[in-house]
CSV table of C-alpha atoms and ligand atoms in Angstrom, one decimal:
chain,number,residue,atom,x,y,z
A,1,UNK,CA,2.4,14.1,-14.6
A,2,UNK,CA,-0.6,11.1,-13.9
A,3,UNK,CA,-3.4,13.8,-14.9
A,4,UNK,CA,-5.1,13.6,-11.4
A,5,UNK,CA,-7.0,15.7,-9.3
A,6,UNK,CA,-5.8,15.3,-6.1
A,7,UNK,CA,-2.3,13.6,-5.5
A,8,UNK,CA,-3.7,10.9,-3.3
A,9,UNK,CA,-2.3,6.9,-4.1
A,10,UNK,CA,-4.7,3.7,-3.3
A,11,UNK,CA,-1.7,1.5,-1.5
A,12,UNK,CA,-1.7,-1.0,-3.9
A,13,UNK,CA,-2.7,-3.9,-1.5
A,14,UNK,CA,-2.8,-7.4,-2.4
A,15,UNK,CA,-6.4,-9.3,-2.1
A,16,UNK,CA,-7.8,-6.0,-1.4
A,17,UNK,CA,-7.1,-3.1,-4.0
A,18,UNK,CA,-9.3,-4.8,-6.7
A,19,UNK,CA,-11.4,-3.2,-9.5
A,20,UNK,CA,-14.2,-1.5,-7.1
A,21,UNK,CA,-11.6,-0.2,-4.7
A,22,UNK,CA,-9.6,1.2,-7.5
A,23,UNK,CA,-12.2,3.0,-9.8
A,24,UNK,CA,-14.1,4.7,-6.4
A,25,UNK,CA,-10.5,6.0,-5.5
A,26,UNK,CA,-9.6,7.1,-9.3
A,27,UNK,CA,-13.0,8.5,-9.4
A,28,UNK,CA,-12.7,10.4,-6.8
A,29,UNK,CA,-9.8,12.3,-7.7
A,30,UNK,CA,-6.9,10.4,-6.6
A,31,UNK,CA,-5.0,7.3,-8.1
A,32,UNK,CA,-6.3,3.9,-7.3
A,33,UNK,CA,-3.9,0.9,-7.4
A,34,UNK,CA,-4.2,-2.7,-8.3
A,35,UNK,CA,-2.9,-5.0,-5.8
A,36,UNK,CA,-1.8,-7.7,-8.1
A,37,UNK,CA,0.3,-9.8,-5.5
A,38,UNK,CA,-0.8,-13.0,-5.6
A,39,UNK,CA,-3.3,-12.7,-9.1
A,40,UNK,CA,-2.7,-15.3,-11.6
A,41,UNK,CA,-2.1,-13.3,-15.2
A,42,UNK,CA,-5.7,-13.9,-16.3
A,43,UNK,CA,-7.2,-12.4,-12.8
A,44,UNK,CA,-5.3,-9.1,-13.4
A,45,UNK,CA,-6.1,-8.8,-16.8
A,46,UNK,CA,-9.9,-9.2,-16.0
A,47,UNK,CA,-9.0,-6.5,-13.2
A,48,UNK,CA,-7.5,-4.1,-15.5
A,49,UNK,CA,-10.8,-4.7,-18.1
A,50,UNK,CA,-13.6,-4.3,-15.1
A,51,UNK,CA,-11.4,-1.3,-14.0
A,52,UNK,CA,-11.6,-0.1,-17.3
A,53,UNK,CA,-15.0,0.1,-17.4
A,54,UNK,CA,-15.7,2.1,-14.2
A,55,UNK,CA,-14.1,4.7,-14.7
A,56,UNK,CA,-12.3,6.6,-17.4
A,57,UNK,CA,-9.7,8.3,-15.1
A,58,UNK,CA,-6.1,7.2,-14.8
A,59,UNK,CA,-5.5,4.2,-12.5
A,60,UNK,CA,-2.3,1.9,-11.5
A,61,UNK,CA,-1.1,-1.5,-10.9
A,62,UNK,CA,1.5,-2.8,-8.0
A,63,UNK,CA,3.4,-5.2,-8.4
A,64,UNK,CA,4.2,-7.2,-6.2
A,65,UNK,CA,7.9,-8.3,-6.6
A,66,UNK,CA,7.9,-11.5,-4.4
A,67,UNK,CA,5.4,-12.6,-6.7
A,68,UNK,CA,6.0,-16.3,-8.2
A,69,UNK,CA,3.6,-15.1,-11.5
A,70,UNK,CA,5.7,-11.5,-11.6
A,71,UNK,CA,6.9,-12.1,-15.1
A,72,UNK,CA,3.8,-12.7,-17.0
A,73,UNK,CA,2.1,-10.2,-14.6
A,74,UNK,CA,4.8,-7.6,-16.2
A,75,UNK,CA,3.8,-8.7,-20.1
A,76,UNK,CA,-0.1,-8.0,-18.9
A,77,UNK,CA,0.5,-4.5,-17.5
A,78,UNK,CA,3.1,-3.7,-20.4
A,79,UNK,CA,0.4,-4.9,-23.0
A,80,UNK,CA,-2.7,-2.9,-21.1
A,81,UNK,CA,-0.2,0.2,-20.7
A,82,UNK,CA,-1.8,0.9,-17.4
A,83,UNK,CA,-0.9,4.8,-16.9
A,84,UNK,CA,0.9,4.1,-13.6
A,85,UNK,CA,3.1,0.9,-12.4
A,86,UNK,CA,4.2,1.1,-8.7
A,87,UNK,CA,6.1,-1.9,-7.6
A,88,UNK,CA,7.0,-3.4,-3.7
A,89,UNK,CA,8.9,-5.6,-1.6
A,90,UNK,CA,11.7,-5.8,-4.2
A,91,UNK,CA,13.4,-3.4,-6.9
A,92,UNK,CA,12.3,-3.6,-9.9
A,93,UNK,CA,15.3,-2.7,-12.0
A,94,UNK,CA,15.0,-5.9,-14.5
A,95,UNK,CA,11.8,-4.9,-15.9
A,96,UNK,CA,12.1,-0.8,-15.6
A,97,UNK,CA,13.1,-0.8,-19.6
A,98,UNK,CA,9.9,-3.0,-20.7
A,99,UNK,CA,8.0,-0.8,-18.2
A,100,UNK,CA,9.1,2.6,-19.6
A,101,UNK,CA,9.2,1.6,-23.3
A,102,UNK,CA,5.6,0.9,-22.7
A,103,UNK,CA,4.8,4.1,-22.1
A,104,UNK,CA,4.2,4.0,-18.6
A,105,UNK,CA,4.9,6.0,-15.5
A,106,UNK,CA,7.0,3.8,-12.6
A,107,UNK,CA,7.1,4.8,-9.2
A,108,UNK,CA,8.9,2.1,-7.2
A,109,UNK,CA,7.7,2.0,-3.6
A,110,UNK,CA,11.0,2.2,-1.3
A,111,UNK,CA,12.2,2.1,2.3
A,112,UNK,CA,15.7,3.8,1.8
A,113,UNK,CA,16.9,6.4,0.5
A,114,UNK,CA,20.1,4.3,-1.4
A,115,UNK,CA,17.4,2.4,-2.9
A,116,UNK,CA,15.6,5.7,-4.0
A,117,UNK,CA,18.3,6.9,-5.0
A,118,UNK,CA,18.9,3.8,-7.3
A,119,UNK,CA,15.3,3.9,-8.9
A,120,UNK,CA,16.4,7.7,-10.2
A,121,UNK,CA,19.2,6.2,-12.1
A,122,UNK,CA,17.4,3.6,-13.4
A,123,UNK,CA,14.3,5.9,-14.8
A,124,UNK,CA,11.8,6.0,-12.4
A,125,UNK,CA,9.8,8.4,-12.9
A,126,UNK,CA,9.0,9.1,-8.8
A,127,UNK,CA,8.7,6.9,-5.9
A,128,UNK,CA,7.1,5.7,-2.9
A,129,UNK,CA,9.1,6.6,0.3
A,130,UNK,CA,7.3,4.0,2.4
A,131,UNK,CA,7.6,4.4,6.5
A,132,UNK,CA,7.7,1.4,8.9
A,133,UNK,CA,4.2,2.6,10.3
A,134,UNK,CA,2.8,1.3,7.5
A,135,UNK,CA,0.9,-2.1,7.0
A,136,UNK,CA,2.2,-5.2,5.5
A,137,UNK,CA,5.8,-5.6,4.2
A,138,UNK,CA,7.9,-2.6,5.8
A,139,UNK,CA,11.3,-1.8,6.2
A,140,UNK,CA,13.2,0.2,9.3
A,141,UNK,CA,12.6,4.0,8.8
A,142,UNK,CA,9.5,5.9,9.8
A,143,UNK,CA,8.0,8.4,7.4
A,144,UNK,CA,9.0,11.1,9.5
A,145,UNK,CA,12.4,10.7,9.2
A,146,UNK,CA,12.9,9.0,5.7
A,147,UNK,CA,10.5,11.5,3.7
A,148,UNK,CA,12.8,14.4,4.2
A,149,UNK,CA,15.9,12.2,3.3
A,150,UNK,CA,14.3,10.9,0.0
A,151,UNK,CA,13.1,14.4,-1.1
A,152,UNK,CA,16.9,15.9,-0.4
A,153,UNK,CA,18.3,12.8,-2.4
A,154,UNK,CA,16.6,12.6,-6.1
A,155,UNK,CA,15.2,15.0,-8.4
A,156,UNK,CA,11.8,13.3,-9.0
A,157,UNK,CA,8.6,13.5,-7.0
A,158,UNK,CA,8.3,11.9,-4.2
A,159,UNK,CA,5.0,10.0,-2.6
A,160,UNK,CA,5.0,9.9,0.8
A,161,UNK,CA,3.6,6.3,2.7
A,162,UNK,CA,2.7,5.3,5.8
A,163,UNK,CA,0.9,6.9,9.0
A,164,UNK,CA,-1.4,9.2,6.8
A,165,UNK,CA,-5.0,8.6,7.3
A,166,UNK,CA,-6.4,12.1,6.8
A,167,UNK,CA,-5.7,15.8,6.2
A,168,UNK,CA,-3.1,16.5,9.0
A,169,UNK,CA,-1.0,13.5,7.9
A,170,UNK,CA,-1.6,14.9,4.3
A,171,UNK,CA,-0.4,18.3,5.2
A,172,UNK,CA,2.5,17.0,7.4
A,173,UNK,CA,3.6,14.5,4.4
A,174,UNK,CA,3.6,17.9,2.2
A,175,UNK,CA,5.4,20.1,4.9
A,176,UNK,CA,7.9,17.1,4.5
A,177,UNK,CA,8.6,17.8,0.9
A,178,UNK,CA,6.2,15.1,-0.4
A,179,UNK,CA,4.3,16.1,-3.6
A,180,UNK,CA,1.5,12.9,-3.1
A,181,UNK,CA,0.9,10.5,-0.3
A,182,UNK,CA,-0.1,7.1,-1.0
A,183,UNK,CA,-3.0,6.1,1.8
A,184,UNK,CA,-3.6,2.0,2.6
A,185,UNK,CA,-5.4,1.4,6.0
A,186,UNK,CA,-7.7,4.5,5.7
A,187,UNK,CA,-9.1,2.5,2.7
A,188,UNK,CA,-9.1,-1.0,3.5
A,189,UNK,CA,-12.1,0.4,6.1
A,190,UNK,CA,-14.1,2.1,3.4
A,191,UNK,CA,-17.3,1.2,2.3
A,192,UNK,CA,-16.3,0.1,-1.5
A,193,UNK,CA,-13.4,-2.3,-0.3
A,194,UNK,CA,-14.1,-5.4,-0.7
A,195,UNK,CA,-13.0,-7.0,2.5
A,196,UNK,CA,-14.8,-9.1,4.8
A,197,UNK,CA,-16.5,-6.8,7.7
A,198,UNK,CA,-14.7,-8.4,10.1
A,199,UNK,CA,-11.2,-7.1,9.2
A,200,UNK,CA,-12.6,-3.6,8.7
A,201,UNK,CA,-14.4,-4.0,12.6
A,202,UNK,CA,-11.1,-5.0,13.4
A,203,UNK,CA,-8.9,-1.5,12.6
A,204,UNK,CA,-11.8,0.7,13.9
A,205,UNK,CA,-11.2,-1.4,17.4
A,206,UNK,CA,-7.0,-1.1,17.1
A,207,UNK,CA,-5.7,1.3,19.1
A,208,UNK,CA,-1.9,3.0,17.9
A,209,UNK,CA,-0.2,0.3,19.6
A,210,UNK,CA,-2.2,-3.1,18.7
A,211,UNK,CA,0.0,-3.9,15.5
A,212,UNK,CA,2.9,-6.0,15.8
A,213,UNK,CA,6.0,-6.6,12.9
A,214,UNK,CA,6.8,-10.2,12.2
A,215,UNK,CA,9.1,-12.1,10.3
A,216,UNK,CA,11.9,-9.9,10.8
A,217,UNK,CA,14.1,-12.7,12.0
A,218,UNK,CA,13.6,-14.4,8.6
A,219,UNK,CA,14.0,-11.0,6.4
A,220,UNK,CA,10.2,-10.3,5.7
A,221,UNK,CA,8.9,-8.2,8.4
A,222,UNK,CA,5.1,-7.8,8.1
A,223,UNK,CA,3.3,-5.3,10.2
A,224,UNK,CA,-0.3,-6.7,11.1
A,225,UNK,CA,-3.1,-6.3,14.0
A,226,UNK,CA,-1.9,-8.2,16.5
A,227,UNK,CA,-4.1,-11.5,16.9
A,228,UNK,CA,-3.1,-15.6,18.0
A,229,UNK,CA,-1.6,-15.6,15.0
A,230,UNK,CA,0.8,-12.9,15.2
A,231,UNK,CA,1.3,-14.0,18.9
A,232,UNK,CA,2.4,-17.3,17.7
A,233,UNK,CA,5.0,-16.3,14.7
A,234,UNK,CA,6.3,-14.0,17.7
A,235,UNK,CA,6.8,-16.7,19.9
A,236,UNK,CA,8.2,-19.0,17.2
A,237,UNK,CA,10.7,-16.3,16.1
A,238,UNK,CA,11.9,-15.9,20.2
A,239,UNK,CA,12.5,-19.6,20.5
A,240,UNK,CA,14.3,-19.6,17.0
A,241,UNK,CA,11.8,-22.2,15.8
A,242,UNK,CA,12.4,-23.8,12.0
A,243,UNK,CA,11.2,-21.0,9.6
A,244,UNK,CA,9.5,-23.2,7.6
A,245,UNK,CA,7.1,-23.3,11.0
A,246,UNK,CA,6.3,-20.2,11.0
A,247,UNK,CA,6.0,-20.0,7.1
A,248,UNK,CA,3.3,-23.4,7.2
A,249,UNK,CA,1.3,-20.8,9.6
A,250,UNK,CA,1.7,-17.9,8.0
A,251,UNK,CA,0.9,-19.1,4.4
A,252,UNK,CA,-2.5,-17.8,2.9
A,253,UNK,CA,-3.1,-15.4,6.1
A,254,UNK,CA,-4.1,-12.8,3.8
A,255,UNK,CA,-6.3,-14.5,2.2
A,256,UNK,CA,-8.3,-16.1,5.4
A,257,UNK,CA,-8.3,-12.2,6.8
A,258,UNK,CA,-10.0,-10.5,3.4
A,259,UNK,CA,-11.7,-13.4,2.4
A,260,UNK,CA,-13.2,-15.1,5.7
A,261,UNK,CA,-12.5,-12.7,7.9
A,262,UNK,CA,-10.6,-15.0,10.1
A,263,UNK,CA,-9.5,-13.0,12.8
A,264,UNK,CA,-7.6,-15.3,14.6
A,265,UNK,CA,-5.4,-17.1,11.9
A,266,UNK,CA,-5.9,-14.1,9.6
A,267,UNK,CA,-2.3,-11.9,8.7
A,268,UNK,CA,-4.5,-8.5,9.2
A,269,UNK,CA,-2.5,-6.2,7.6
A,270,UNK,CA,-2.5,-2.6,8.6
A,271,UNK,CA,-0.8,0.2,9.7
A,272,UNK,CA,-0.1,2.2,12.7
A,273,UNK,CA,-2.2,4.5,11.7
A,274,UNK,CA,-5.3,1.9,12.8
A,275,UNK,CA,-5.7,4.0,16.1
A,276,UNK,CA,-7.0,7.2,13.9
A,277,UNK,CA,-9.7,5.2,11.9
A,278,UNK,CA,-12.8,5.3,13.8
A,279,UNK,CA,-15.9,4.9,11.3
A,280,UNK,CA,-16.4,2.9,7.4
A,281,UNK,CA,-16.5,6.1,5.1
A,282,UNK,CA,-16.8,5.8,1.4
A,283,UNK,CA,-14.2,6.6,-0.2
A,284,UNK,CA,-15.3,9.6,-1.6
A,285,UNK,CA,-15.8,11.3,1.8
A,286,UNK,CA,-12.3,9.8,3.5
A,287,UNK,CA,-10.6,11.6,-0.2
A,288,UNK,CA,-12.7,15.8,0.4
A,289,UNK,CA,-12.1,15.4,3.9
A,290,UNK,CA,-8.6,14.6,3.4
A,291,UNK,CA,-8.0,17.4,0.5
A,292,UNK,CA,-9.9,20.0,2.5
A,293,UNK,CA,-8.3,19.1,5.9
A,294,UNK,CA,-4.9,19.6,4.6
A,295,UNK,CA,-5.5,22.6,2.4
A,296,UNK,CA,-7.2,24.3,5.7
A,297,UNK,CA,-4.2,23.5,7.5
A,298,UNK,CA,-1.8,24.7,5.1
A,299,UNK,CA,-3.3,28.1,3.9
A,300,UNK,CA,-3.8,28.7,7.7
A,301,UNK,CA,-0.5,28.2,8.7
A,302,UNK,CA,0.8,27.4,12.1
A,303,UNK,CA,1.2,30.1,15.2
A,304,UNK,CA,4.3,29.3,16.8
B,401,LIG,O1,5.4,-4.2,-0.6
B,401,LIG,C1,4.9,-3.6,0.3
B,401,LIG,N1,4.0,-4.0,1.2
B,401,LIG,C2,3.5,-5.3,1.1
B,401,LIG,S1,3.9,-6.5,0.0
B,401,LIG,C3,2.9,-7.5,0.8
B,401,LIG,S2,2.6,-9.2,0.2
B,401,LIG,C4,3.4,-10.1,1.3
B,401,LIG,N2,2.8,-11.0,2.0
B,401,LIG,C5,3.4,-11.7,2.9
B,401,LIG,C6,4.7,-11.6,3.1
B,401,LIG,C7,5.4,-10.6,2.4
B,401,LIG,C8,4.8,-9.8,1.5
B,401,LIG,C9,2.3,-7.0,1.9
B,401,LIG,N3,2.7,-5.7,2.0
B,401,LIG,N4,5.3,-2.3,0.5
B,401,LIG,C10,6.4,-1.7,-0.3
B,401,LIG,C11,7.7,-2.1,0.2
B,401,LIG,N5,8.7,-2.4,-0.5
B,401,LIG,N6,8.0,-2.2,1.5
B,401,LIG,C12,9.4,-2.5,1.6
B,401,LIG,C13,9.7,-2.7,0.2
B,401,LIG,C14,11.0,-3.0,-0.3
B,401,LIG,C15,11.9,-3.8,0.3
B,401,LIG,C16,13.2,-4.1,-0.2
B,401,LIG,C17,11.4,-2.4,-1.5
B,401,LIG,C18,12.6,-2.7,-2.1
B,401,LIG,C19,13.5,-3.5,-1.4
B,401,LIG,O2,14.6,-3.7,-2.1
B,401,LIG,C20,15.5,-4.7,-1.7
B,401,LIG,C21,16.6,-4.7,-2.8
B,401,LIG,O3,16.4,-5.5,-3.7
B,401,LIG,O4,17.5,-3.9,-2.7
């Protein structure tokens, strides 16, 4: 359907899935995905361009529905008729038709099944079945348990998110009834993305239980490294503090965690799957070792 290789999906993360990121993973063989949250029309446009010119394999853009700029960001992807528009933290049923009639393949990123469900009806082409291991804005299922569900609800492929950092998580994703898996973490600490050092330092040293979810109390749970940061919107959510507290602190985190590797007031998004990435890799290497991992494991079958 996309014309790709290997059915592997850059997570289109905000701040840190830009043009570099995106054409190593497209040329590699999998999918890479701009992370237009928070790019101003113009930015995205340049993205799509400089993407454009690394590589001549198919690529994507997210967006990013909480995004303030989402309408004109929709008018630049329809008018660059990117092959591949995923889109997050909201549905995107408002702009499916000017999606589609551009041409372009949607898969809507999605914690539920309903809301997979919903996406079928309205055209989607596939989608994202994201688990609650995963990084950043996250719902209440883990990919485990909501894969299977989502496969045995719609009729279109479905991408499997969240926890996958190599070929066993690959193979288990496919065992599931996935057809792709969309990776986030395993990337952010690879040698093309462009992220300060410190944040990449930062998931090698997590172990599976140093992320934390906040923001759930105010219905935007974020999963992130656990930090002062992360302490403090914790203990601001206990004491049922003003949410426009823990928004003042919470307000350009991503930014100070790519950008200046801030790694106290830094929002360091990443998944659960943190404990499992040891060593930088370019992407290249983290994309064969993934393919061949999960092939091996799949033609050799399991003894039980
Ligand atoms: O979107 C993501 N992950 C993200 S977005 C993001 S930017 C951000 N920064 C600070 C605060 C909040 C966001 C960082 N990480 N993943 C896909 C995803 N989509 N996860 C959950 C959802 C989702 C949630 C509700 C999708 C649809 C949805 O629908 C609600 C409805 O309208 O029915």
């Amino acid at each position: 359907m996309l014309g790709i290789e290997y059915p592997i999906f850059l997570g289109g993360m905000a701040h840190v899935a830009r043009a570099t990121l995106v054409a190593a993973v497209s040329e590699a063989g999998g999918i890479g995905i701009i992370g237009s949250g928070g790019m101003p029309p113009e930015v995205l446009e340049r993205e799509i361009a400089e993407v454009r010119k690394l590589t001549g394999k198919p690529f994507g853009v997210n967006l990013m529905l909480m995004d303030p700029n989402l309408p004109e960001q929709v008018e630049v992807v329809t008018r660059a008729r990117v092959p591949l528009v995923t889109t997050g933290a909201g549905s995107p049923a408002k702009y499916m038709d000017a999606l589609k009639g551009a041409g372009m393949k949607v898969f809507p990123v999605v914690p539920a099944v309903s809301l997979a469900v919903r996406m079928e009806k309205y055209g989607a082409d596939g989608v994202v079945a994201e688990g609650m291991e995963s990084g950043g804005h996250i719902g209440t299922v883990t990919t485990m348990a909501l894969v299977p569900q989502v496969v045995d609800a719609v009729r279109i492929p479905v991408v499997a998110a969240g926890g996958i950092a190599d070929g066993r998580g690959m193979a288990a994703a496919l065992a599931l009834g996935a057809e792709g898996v969309q990776v986030g973490t395993r990337f952010v600490a690879s040698e093309e993305a462009p992220v300060h050092p410190n944040y990449k330092q930062a998931i090698l040293k997590a172990k599976e239980r140093d992320t934390i979810v906040t923001g759930r109390t105010l219905g935007r749970p974020v999963r992130c490294l656990v930090n002062k940061l992360t302490k403090t919107l914790a203990r601001y959510e206990a004491e049922g503090r003003d949410p426009e507290e823990f928004e003042s602190l919470a307000v350009g985190g991503l930014r100070r965690a790519v950008y200046d590797g801030d790694l106290e007031t830094g929002s360091l998004m990443a998944g659960q799957i943190s404990g499992l990435v040891r060593e930088i890799k370019p992407v290249r290497e983290i994309i064969e070792e993934m393919v061949r991992g999960a092939r091996e494991i799949l033609r050799r079958g399991v003894d039980f």
